[in-house]
Coordinates of N, CA and C in Angstrom, one line a residue:
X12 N -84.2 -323.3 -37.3 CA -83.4 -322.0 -37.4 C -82.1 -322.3 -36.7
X13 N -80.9 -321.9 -37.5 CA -79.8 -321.9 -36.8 C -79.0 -320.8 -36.1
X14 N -78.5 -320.8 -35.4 CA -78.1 -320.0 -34.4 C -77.5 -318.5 -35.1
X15 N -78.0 -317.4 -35.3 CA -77.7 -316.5 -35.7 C -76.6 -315.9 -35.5
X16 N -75.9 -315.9 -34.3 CA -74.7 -315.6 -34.0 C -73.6 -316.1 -34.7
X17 N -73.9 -317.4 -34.8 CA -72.6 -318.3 -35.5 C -73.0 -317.8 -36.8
X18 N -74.0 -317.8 -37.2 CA -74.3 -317.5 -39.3 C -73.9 -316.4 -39.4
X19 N -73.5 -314.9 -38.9 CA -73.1 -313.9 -39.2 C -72.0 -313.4 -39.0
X20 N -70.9 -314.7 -37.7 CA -69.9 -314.7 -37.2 C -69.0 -315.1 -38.5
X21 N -69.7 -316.3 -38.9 CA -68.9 -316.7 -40.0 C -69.3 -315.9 -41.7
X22 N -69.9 -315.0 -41.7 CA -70.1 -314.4 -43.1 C -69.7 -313.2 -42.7
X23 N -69.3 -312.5 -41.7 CA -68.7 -311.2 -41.7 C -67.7 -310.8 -40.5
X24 N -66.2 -310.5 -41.5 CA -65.0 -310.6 -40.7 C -64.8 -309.5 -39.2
X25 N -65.8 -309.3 -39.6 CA -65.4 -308.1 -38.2 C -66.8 -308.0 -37.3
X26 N -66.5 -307.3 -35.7 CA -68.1 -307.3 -34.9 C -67.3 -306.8 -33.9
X27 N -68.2 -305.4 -33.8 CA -67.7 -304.9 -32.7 C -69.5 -304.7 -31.6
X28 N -69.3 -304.1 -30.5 CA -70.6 -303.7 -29.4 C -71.3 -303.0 -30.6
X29 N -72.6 -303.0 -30.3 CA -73.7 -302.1 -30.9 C -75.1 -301.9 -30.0
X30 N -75.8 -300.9 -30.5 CA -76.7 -300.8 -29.5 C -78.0 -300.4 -30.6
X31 N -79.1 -300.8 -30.6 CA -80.2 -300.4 -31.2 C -81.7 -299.6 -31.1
X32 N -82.1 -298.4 -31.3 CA -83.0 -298.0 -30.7 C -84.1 -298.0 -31.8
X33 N -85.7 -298.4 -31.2 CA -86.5 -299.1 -32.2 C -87.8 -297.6 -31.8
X34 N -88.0 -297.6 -32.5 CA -89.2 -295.9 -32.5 C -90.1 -295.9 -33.0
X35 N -91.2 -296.4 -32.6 CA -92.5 -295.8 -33.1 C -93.8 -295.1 -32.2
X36 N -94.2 -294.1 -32.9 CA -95.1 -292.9 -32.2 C -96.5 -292.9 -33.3
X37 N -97.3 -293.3 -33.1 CA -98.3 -293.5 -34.1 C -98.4 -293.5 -35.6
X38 N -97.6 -292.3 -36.4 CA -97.8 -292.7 -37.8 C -96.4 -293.1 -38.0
X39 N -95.4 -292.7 -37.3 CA -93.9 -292.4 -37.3 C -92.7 -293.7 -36.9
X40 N -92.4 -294.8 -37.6 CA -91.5 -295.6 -36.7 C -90.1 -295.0 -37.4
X41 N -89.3 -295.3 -36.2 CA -87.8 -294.8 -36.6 C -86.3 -296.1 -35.9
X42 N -85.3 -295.7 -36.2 CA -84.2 -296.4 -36.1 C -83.1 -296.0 -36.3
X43 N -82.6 -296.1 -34.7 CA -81.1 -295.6 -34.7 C -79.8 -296.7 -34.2
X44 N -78.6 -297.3 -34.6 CA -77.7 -297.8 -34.3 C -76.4 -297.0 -34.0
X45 N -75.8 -297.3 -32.7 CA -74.7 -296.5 -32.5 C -73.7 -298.1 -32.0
X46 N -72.3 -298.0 -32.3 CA -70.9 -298.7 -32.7 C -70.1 -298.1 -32.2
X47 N -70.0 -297.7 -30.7 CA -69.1 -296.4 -30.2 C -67.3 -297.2 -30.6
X48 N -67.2 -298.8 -30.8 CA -66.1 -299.3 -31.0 C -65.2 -298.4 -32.1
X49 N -65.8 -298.0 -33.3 CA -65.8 -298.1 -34.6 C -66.7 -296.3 -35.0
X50 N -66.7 -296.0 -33.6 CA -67.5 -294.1 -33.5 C -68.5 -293.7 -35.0
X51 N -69.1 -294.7 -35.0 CA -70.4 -294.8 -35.9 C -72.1 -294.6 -35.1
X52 N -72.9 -294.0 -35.7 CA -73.8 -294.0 -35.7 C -74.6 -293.8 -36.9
X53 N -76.0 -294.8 -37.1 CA -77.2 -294.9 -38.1 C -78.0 -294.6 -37.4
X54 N -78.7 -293.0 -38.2 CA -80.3 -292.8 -37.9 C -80.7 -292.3 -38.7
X55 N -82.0 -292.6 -38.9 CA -83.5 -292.0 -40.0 C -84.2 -290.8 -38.9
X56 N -83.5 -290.3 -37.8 CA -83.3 -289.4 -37.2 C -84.7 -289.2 -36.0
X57 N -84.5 -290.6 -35.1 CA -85.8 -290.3 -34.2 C -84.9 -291.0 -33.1
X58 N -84.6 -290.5 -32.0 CA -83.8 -290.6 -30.8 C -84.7 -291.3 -29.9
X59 N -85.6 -291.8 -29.4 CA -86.6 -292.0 -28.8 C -87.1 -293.7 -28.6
X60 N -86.8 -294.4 -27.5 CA -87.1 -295.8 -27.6 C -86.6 -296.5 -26.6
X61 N -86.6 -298.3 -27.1 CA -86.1 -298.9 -26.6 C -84.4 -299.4 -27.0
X62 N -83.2 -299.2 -26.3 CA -82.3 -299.5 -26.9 C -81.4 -301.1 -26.5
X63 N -81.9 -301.7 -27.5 CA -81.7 -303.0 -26.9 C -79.4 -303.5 -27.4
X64 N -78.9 -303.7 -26.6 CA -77.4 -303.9 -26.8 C -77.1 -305.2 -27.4
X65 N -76.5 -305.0 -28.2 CA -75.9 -306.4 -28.7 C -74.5 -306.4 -29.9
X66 N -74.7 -306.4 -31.1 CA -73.0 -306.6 -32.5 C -73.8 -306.0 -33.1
X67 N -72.7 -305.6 -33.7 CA -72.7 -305.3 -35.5 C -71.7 -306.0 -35.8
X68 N -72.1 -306.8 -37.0 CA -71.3 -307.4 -37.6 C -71.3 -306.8 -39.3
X69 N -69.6 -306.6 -39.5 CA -69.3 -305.9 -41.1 C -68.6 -306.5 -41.7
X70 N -68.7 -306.5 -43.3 CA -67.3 -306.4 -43.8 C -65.9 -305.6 -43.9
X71 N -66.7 -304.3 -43.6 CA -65.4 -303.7 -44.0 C -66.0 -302.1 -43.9
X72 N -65.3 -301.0 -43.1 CA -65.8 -299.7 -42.5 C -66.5 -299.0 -43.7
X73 N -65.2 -299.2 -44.5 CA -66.0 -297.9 -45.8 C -66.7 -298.8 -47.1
X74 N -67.5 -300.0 -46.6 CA -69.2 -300.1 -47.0 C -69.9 -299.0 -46.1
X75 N -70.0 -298.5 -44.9 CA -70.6 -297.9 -44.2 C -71.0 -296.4 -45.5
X76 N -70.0 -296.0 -45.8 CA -70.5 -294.5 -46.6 C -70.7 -293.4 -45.8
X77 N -69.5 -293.3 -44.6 CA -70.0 -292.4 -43.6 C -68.9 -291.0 -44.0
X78 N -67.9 -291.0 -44.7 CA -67.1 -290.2 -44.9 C -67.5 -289.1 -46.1
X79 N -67.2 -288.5 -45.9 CA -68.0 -287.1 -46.8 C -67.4 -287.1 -48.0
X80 N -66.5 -287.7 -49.0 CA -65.8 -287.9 -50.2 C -66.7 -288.9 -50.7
X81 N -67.4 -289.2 -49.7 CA -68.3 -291.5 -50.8 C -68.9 -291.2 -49.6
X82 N -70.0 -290.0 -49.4 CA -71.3 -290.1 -48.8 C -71.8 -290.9 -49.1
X83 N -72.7 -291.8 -48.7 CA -74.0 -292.1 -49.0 C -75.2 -292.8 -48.3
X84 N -76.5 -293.1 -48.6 CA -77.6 -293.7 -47.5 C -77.4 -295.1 -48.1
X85 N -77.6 -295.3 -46.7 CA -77.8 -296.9 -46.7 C -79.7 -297.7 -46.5
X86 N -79.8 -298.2 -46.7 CA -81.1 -298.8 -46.3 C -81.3 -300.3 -45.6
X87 N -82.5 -300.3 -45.1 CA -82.3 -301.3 -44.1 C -83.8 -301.7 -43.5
X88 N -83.3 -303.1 -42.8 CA -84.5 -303.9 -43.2 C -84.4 -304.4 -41.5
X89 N -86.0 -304.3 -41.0 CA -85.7 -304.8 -39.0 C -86.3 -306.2 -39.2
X90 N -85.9 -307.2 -38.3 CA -86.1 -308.5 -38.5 C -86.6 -309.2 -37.0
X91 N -86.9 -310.2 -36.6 CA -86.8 -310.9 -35.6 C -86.4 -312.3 -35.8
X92 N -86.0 -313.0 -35.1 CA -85.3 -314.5 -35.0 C -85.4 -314.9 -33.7
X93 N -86.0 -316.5 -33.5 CA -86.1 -316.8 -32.2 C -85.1 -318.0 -32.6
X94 N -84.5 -318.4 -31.5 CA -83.6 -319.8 -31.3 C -83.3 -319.7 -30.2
X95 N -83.7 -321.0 -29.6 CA -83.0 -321.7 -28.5 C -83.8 -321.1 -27.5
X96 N -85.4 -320.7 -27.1 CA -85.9 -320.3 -26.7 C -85.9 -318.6 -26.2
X97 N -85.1 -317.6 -27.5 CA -85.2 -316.5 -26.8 C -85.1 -316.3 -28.6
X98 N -85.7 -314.8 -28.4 CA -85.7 -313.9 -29.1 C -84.9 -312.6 -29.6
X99 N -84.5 -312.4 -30.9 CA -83.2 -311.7 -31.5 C -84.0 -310.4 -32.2
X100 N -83.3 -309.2 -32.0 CA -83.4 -308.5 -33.2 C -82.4 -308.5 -33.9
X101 N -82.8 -308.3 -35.3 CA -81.8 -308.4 -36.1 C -81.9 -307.2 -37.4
X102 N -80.9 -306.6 -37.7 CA -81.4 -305.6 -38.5 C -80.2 -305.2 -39.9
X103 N -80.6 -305.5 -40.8 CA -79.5 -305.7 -42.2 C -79.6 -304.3 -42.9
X104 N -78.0 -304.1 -43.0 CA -78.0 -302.4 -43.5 C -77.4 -303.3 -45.2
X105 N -77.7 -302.6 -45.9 CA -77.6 -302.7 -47.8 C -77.3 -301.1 -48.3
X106 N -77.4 -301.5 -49.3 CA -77.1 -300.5 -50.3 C -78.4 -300.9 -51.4
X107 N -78.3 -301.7 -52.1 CA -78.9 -302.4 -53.0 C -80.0 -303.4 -53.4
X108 N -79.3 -304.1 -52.3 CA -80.1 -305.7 -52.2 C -80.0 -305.8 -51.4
X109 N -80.9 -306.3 -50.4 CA -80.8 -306.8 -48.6 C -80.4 -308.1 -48.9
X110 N -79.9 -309.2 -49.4 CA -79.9 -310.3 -49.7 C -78.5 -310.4 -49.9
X111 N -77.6 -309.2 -50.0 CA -76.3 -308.6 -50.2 C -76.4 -307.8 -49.2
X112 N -76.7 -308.0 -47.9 CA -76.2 -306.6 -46.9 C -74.8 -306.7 -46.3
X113 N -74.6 -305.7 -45.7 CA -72.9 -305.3 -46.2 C -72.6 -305.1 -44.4
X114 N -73.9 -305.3 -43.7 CA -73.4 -305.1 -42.3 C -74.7 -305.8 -41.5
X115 N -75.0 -306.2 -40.4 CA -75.9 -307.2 -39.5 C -75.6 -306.5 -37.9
X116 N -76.8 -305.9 -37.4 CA -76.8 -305.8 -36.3 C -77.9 -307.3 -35.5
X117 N -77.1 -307.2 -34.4 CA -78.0 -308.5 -33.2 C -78.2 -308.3 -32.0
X118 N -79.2 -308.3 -31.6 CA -79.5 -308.6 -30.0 C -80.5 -309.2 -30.0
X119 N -80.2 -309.7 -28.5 CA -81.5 -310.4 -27.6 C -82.6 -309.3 -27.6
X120 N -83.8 -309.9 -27.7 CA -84.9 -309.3 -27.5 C -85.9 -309.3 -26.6
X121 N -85.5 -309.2 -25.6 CA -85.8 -309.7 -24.0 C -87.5 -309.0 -23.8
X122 N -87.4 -307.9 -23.9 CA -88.8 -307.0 -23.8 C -89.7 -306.9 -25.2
X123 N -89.4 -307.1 -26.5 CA -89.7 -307.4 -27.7 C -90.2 -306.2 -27.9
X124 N -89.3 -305.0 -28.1 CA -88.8 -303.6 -28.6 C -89.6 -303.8 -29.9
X125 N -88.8 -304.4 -30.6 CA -89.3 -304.7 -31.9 C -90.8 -305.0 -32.4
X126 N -91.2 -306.0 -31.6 CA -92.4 -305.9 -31.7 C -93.6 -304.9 -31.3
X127 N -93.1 -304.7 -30.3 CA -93.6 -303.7 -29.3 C -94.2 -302.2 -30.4
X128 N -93.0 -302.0 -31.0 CA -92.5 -300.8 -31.7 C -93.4 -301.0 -32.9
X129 N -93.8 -302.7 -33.2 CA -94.7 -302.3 -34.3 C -93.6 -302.7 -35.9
X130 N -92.4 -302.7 -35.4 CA -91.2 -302.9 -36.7 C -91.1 -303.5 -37.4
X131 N -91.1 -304.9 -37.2 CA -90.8 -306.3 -37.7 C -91.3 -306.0 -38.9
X132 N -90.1 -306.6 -40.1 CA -90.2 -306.2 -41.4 C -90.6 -304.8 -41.8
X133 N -89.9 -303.5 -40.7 CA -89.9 -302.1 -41.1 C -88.6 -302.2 -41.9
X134 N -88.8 -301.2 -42.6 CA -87.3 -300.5 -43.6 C -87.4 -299.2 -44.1
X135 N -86.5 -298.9 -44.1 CA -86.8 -297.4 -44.5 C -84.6 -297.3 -44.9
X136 N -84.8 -296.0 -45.3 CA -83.3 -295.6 -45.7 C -82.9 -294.5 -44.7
X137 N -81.6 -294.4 -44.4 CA -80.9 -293.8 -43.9 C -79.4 -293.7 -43.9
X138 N -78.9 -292.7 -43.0 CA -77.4 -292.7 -43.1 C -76.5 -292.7 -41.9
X139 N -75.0 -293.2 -41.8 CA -74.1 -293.5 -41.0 C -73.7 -292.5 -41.2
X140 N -72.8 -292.0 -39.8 CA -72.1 -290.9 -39.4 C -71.2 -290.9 -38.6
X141 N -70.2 -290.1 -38.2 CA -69.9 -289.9 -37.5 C -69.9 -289.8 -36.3
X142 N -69.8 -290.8 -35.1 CA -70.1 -290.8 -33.6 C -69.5 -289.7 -33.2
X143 N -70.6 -288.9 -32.2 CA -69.6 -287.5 -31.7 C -68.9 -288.5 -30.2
X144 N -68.6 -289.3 -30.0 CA -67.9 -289.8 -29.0 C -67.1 -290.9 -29.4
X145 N -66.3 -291.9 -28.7 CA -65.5 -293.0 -29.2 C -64.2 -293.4 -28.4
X146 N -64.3 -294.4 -28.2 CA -63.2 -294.9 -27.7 C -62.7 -296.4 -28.1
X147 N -61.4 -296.5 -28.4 CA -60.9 -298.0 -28.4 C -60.0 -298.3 -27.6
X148 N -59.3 -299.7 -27.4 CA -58.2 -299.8 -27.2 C -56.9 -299.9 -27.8
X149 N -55.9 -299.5 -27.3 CA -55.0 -299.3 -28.1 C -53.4 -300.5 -27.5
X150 N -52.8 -301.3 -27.8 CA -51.6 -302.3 -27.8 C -50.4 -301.1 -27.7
X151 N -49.8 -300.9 -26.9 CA -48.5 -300.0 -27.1 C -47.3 -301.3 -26.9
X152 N -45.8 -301.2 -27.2 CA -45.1 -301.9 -26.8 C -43.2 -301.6 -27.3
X153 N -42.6 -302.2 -26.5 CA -41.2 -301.7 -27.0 C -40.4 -302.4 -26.5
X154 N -39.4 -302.6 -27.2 CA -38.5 -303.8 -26.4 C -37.2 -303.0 -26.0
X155 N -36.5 -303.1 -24.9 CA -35.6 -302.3 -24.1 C -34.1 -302.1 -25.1
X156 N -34.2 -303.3 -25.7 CA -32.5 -303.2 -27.2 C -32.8 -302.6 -28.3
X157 N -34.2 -302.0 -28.5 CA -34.4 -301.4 -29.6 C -35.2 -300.2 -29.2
X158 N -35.4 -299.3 -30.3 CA -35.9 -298.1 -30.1 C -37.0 -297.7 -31.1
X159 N -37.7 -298.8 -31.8 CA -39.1 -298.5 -32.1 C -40.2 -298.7 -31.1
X160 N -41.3 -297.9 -30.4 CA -42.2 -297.9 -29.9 C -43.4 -298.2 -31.0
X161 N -44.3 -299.6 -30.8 CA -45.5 -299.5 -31.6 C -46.6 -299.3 -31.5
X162 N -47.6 -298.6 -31.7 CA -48.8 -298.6 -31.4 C -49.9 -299.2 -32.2
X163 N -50.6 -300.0 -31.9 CA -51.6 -300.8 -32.8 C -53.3 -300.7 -31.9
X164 N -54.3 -300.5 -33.0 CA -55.5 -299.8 -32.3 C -56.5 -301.0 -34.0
X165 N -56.2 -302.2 -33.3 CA -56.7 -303.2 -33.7 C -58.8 -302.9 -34.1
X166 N -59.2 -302.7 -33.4 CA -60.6 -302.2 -33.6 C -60.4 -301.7 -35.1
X167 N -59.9 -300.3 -35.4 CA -60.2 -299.4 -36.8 C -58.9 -299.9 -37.8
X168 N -58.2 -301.2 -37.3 CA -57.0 -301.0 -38.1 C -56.0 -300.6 -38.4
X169 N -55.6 -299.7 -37.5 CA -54.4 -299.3 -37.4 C -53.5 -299.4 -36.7
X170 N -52.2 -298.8 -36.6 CA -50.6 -299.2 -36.6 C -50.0 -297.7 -36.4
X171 N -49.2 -297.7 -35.5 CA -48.0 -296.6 -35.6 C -47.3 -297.3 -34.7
X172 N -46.1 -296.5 -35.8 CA -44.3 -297.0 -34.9 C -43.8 -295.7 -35.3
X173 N -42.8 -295.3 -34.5 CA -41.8 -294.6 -34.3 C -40.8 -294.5 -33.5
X174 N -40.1 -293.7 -33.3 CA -38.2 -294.0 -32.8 C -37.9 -293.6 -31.9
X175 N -37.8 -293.9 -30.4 CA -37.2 -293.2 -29.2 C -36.3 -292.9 -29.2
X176 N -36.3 -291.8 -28.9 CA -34.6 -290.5 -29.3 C -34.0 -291.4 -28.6
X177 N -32.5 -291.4 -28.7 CA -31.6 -292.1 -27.7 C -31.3 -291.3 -26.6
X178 N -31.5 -290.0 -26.4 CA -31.6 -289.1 -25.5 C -32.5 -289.0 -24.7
X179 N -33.6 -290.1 -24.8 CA -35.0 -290.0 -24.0 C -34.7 -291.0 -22.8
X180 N -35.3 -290.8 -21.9 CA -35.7 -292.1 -21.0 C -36.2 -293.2 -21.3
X181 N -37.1 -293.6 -22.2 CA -37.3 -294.4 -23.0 C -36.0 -295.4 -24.1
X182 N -35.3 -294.5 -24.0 CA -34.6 -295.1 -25.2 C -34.0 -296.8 -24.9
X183 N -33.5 -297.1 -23.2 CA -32.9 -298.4 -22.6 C -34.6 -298.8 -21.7
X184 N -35.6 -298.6 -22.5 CA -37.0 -299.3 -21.4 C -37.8 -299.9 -22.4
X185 N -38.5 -301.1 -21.4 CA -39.0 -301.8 -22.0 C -40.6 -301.4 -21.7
X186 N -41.2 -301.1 -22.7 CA -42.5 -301.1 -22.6 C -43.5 -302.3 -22.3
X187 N -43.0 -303.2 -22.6 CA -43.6 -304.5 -22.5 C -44.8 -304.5 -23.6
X188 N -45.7 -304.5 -23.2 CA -47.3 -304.7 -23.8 C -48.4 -304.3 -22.8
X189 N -48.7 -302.9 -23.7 CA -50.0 -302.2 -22.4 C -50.7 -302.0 -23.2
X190 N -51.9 -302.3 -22.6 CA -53.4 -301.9 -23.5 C -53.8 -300.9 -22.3
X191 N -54.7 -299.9 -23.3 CA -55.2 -299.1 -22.5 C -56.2 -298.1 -23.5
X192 N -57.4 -297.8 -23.2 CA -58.4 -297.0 -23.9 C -57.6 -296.0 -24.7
X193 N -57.7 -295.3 -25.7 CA -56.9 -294.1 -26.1 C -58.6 -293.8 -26.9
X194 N -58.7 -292.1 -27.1 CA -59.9 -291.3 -27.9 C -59.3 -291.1 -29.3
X195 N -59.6 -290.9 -30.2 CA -59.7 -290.5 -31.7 C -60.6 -289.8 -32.0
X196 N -60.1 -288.4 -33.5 CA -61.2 -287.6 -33.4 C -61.6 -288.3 -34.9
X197 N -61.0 -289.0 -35.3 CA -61.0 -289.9 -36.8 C -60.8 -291.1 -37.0
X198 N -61.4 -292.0 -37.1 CA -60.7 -293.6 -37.4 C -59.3 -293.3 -38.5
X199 N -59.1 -292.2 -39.3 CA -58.0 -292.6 -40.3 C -57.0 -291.4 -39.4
X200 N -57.1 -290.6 -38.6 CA -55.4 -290.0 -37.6 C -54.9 -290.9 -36.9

């Protein structure tokens, strides 16, 4: 087995924090993933477990189908992977074909949640949403001879610039390059 980290690092351009919670109550297993980078959350709607931290790894946000114009359920498949003496969950969201999934959650599986939970090779269908919380970081910067300020919020892909009045305090300062948390109530404002 090869190192799952590196096989998913290199088949899918983006990975932000994720966390996974693994659910089962006698007839009932469930599964929920929250991406607070990227203010996403997947559940088949059982809050209840172990939530083990680790990536999500994607192609690209809107495979997710969380936006309400291109709703749609995704489906998904729970997995285990040992290498190098420790234990992974691993869990592939699709549309169609798991063999084509369009996103890969990972973690260490220290307490074996997964197993524990009864999962391994569970799947069921469900849907991505909207995280009611979220934060990223945001790159601000400006150079003291000019009067575009930029903002770049690299996580969701975005960019804003605009123009320090010449009348402002800003207008002769140099911002340099500050990173610093900023909230969004939308990945696209």
């Amino acid at each position: 087995m090869s190192d799952p980290f590196i096989d998913l690092r290199q088949h899918y351009p983006h990975m932000v924090t994720a966390e996974a919670l693994f659910f089962h109550s006698g007839i009932h297993s469930a599964l929920r993933v929250e991406a607070p980078t990227i203010g996403l959350e997947f559940t088949d709607h059982a809050y209840i477990g172990s939530d083990p931290e680790g990536f999500l790894f994607y192609r690209d946000l809107n495979d997710f189908g969380y936006k309400a114009e291109h709703k749609k359920s995704s489906k998904y498949k729970i997995l285990t992977v040992g290498f190098d003496n420790k234990l992974y969950a691993i869990i592939k969201f699709y549309h169609n074909n798991e063999s084509n999934s369009y996103a890969q959650f990972i973690a260490e599986d220290p307490t074996k949640a997964v197993y524990n939970a009864g999962m391994e090779g569970f799947s069921r269908e469900g849907n991505w949403d909207k995280l009611k919380i979220g934060s990223v970081t945001a790159t601000i910067y400006k150079d003291s001879d000019d009067t575009p300020i930029t903002m770049e919020v690299d996580t969701i892909h975005k960019k804003a610039t605009w123009k320090a009045p010449y009348s402002s305090s800003l207008a002769n300062t140099s911002v340099g390059t500050l990173s610093n948390a900023v909230e969004f109530k939308q990945s696209h404002d």
